[in-house]
CSV table of C-alpha atoms in Angstrom, one decimal:
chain,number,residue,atom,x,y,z
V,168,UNK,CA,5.1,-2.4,204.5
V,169,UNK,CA,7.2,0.1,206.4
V,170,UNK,CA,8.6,1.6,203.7
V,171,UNK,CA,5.6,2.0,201.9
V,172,UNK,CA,3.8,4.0,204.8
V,173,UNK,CA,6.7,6.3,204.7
V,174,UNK,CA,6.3,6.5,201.5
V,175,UNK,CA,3.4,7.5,201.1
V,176,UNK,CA,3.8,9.9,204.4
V,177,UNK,CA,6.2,11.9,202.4
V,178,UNK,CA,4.0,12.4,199.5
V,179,UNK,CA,1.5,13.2,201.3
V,180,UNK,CA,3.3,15.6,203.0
V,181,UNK,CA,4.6,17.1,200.0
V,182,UNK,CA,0.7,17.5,198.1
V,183,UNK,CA,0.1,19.8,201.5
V,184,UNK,CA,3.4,21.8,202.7
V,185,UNK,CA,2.5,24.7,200.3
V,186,UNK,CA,-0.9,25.1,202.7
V,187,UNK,CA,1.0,24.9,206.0
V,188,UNK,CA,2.9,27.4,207.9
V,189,UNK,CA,6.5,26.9,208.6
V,190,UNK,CA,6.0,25.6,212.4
V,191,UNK,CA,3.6,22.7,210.8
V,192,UNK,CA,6.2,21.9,207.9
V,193,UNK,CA,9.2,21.6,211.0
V,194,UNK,CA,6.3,19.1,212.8
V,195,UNK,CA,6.3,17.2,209.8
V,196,UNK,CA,9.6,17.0,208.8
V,197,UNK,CA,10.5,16.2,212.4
V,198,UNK,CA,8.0,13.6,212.3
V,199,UNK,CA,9.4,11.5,209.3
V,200,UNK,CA,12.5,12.0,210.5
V,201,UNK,CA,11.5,10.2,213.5
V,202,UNK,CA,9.8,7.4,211.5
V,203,UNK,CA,13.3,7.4,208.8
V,204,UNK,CA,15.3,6.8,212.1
V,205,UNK,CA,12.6,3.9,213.2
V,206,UNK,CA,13.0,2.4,209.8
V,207,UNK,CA,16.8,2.6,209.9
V,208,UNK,CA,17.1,0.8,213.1
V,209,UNK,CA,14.7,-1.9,212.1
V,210,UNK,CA,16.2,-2.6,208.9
V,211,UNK,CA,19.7,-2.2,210.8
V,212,UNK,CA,18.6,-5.4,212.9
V,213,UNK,CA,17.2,-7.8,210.3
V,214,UNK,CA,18.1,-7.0,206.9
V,215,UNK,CA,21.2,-8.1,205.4
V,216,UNK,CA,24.0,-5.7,204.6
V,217,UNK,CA,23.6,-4.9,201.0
V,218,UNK,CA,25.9,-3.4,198.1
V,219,UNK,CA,25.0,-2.2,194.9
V,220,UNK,CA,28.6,-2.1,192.4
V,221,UNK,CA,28.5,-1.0,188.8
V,222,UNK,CA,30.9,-2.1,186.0
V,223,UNK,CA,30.4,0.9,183.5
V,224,UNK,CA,31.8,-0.9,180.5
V,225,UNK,CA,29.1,-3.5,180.0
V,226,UNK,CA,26.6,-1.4,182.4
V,227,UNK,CA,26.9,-4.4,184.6
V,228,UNK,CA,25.2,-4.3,188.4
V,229,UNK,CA,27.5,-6.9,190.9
V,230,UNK,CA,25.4,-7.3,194.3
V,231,UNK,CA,27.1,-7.9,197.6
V,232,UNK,CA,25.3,-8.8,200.5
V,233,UNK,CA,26.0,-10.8,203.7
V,234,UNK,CA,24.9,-11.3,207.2
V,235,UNK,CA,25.9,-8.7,210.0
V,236,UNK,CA,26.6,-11.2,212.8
V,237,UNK,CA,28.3,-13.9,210.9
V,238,UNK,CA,30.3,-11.6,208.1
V,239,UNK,CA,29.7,-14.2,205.8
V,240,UNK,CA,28.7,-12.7,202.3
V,241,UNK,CA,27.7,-13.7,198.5
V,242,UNK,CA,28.3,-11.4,195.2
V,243,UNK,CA,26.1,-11.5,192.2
V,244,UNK,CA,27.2,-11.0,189.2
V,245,UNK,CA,30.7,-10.6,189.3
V,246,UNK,CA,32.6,-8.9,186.5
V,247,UNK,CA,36.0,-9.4,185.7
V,248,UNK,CA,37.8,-6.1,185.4
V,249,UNK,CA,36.0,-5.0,188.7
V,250,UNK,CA,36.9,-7.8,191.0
V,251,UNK,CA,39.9,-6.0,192.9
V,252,UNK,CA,37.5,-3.4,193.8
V,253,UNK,CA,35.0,-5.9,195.3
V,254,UNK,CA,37.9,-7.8,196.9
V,255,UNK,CA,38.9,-4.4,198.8
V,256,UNK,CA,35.5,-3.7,199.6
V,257,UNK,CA,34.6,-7.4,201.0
V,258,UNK,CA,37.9,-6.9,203.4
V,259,UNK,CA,37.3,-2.7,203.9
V,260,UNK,CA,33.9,-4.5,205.8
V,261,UNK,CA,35.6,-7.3,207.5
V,262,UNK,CA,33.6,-10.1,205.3
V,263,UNK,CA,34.4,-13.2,204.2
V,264,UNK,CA,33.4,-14.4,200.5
V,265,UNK,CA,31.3,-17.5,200.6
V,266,UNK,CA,29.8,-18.0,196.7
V,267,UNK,CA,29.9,-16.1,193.8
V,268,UNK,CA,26.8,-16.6,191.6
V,269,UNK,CA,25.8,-15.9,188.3
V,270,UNK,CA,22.1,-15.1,187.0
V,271,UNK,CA,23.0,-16.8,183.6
V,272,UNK,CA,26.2,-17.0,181.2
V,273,UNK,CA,26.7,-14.0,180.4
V,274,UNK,CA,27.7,-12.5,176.6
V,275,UNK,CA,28.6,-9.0,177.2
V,276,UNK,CA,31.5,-9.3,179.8
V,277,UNK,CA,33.7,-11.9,181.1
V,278,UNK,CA,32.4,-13.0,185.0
V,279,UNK,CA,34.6,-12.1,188.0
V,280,UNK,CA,33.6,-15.8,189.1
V,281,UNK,CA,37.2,-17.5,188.1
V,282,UNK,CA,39.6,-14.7,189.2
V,283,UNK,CA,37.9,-15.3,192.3
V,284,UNK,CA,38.1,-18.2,192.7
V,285,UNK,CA,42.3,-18.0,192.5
V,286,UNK,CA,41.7,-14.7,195.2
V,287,UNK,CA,39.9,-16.2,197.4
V,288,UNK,CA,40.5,-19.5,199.3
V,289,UNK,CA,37.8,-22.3,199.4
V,290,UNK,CA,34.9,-19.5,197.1
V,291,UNK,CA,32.5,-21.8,195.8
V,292,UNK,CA,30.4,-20.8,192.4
V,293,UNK,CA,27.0,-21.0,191.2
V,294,UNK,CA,25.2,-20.9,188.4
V,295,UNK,CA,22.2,-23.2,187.2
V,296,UNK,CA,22.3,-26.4,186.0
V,297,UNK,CA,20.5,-25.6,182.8
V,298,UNK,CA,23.2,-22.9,181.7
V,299,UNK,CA,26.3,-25.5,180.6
V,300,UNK,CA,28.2,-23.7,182.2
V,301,UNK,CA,30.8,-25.1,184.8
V,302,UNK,CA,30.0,-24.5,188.6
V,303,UNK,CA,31.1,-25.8,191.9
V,304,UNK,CA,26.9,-25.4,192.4
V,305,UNK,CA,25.0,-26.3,189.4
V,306,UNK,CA,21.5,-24.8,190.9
V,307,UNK,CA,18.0,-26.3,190.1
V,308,UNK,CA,14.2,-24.2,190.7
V,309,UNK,CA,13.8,-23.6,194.9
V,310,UNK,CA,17.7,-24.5,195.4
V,311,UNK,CA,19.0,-21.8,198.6
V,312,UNK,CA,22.0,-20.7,199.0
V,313,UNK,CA,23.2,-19.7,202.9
V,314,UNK,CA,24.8,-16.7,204.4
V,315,UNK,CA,24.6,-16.8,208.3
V,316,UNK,CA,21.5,-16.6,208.9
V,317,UNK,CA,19.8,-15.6,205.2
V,318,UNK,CA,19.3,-17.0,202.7
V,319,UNK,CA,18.5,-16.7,198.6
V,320,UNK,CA,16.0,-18.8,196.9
V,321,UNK,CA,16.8,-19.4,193.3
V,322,UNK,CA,13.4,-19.1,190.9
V,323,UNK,CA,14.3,-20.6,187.2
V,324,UNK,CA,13.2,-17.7,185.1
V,325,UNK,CA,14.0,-18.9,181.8
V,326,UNK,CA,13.6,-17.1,178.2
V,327,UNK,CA,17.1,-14.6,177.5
V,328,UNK,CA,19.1,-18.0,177.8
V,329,UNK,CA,17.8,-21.5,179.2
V,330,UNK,CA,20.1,-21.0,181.8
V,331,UNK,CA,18.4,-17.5,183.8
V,332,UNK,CA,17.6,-17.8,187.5
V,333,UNK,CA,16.2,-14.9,189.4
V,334,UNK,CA,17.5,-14.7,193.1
V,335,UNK,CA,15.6,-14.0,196.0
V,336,UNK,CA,15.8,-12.8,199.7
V,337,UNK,CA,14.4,-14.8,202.4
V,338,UNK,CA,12.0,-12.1,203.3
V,339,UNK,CA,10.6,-11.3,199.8
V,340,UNK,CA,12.0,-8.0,199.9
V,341,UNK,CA,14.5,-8.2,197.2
V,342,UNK,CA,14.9,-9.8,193.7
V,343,UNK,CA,17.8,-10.0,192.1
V,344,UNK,CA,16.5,-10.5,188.2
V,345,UNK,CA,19.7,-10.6,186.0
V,346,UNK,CA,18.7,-10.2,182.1
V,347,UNK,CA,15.4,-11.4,182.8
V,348,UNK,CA,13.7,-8.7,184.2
V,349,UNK,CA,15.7,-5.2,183.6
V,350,UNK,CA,13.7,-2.1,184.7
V,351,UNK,CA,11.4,-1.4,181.8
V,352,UNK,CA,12.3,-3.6,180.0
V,353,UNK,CA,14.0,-7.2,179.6
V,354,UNK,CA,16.4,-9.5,178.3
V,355,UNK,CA,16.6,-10.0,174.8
V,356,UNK,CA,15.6,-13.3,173.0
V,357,UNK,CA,17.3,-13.9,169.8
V,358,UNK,CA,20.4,-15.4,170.7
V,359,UNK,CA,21.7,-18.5,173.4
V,360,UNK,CA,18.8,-20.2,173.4
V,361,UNK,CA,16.5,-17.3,173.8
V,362,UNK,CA,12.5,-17.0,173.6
V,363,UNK,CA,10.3,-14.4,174.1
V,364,UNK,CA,7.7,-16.7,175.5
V,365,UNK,CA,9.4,-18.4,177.7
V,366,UNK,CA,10.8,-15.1,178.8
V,367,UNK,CA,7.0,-13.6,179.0
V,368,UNK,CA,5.6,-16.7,181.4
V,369,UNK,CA,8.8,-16.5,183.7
V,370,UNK,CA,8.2,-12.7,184.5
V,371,UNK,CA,4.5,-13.2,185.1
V,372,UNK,CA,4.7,-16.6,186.8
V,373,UNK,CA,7.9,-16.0,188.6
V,374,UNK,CA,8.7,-12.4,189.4
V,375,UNK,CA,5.4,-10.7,189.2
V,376,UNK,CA,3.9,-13.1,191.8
V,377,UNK,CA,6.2,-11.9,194.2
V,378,UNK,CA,5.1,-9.3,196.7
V,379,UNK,CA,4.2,-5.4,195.0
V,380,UNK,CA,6.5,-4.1,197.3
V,381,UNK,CA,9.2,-6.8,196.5
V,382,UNK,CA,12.3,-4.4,195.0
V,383,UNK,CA,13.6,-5.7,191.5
V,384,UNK,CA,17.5,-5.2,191.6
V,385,UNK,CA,18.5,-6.4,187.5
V,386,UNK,CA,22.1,-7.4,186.3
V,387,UNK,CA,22.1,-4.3,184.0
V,388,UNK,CA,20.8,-0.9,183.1
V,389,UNK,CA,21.7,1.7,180.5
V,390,UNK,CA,19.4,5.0,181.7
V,391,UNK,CA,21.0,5.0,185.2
V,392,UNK,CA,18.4,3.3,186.8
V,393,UNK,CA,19.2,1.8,189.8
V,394,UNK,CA,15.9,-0.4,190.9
V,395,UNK,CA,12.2,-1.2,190.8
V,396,UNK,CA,9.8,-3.2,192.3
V,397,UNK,CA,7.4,-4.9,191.4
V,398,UNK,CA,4.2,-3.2,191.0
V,399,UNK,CA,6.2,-1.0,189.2
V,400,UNK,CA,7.1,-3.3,186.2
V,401,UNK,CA,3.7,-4.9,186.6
V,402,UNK,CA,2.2,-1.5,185.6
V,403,UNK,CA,4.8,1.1,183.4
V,404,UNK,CA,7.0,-1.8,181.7
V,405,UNK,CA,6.2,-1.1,178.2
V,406,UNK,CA,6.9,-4.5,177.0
V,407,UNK,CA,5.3,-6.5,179.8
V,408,UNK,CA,1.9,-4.8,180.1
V,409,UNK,CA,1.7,-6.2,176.5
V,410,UNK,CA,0.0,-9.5,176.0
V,411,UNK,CA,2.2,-12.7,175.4
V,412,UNK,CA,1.4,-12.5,171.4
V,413,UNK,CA,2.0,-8.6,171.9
V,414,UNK,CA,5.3,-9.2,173.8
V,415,UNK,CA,6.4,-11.8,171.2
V,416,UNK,CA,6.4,-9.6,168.0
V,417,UNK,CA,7.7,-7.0,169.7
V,418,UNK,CA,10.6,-9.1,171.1
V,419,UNK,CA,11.1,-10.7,167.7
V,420,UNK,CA,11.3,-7.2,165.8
V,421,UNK,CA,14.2,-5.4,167.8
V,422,UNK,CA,16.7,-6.8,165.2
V,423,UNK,CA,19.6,-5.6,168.0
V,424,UNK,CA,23.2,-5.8,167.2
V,425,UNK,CA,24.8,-9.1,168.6
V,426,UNK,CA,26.9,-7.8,171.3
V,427,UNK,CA,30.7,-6.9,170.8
V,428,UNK,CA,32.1,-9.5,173.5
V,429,UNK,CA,29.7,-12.5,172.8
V,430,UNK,CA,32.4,-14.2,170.8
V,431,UNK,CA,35.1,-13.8,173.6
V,432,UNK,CA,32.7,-14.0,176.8
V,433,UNK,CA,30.2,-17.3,176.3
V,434,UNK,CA,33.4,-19.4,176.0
V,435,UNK,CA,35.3,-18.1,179.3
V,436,UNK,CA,32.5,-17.8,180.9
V,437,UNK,CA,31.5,-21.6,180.0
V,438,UNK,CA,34.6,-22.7,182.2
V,439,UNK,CA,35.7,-20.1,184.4
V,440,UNK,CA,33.1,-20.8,187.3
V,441,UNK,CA,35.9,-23.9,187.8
V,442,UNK,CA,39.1,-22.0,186.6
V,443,UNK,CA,40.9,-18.6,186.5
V,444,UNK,CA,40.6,-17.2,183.1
């Protein structure tokens, strides 16, 4: 809600500051700057700290967050020719690495999960139940996993593999969406158990019943694009504003390329949430 006032201060502020003298556009400026610093502090004392890591091979997003008081953290995501870098990170901020989850077995990179695993001393993994995938945690619909004192609810979101989960802060601030939900766009359908209406029902059941303001944080993007939310895909995702018969042609007409790692990935990524590949 905060974040949306300011936003919408700053456009406003923008439609007006060629009508106002310079004295007013200092006021202004001085006054959102006062409301940024409010905003800061607030989100300083209750939100979890939060990295966004990019693998640019595979265009993969990892996610890091964990709880200021505690240190303990989670990663999303991992990918395997990145994990050194999160390692240094995770100790650079003094945190100690609790889970590693997956949003679904992935086919275009290897996961960081089992290299973690042999880093890290006692790191659990997580992935759902419905994947076939090995896991420490084999996750099922409204599972949570804990950091200190937040948590992420896992929503079973379906239709790229049988195996997606979306993850979710406590607060209903953040979505973590893997393949499911990408910004734009989506998951594809025609491979691992894919279908583009199970994949339609999952968005609109699952993700775009969560709060408008709620930011969608996917496991990939090739534009650059670094997050949504949801009002946003509810309203300019050119597949999703489709209906369900719409979305399912389209999705079955792509005729993509399978991708180039599928062959080598699926199978280590299969095992690896128990072993170091």
């Amino acid at each position: 809600m905060i974040a949306c006032v300011l936003l919408n201060r700053l456009r406003s502020a923008a439609a007006v500051s060629c009508k106002l003298t310079r004295t007013d556009r200092v006021r202004r400026v001085a006054s959102f700057q006062r409301s940024a610093r409010f905003y800061s502090a607030f989100m300083a004392s209750t939100a979890p700290i939060f990295r966004q890591l990019f693998e640019a091979e595979s265009s993969t997003y990892t996610y890091l967050l964990a709880d200021t008081d505690t240190r303990e953290a989670v990663l999303i995501d991992p990918v395997l020719e990145t994990v050194d870098r999160d390692l240094k990170l995770i100790t650079e901020l003094g945190l100690t690495l609790k889970v590693a989850l997956n949003t679904h077995c992935h086919a275009d990179h290897i996961t960081g999960t089992g290299l973690l695993k042999k880093k890290v001393f006692g790191l659990k993994s997580a992935i759902s139940k419905h994947s076939g995938a090995a896991a420490d945690i084999q996750l099922s619909d409204g599972d949570r996993i804990t950091f200190g004192k937040h948590n992420l609810t896992v929503l079973e979101t379906p239709g790229h593999t049988d195996g997606c989960v979306t993850y979710v802060t406590e607060d209903h601030r953040m979505a973590f969406t893997g393949d499911t939900l990408l910004i734009r766009g989506c998951g594809r359908t025609d491979f691992q158990q894919g279908c583009p209406k199970r994949l339609y029902q999952s968005i609109h059941k699952k993700i775009f019943t969560l709060p408008g303001s709620c930011f969608i944080y996917p496991a990939h993007d090739y534009k650059g694009q670094t997050v949504s939310t949801v009002d946003e895909e509810k309203k300019f995702n050119p597949r999703l504003t489709k209906s369900q018969d719409e979305f399912v042609n389209i999705m079955n007409s792509l005729d993509l390329p399978k991708p180039k790692k599928i062959d080598i990935s699926v199978p280590a990524n299969l095992v690896c949430g128990l072993h170091d590949v």
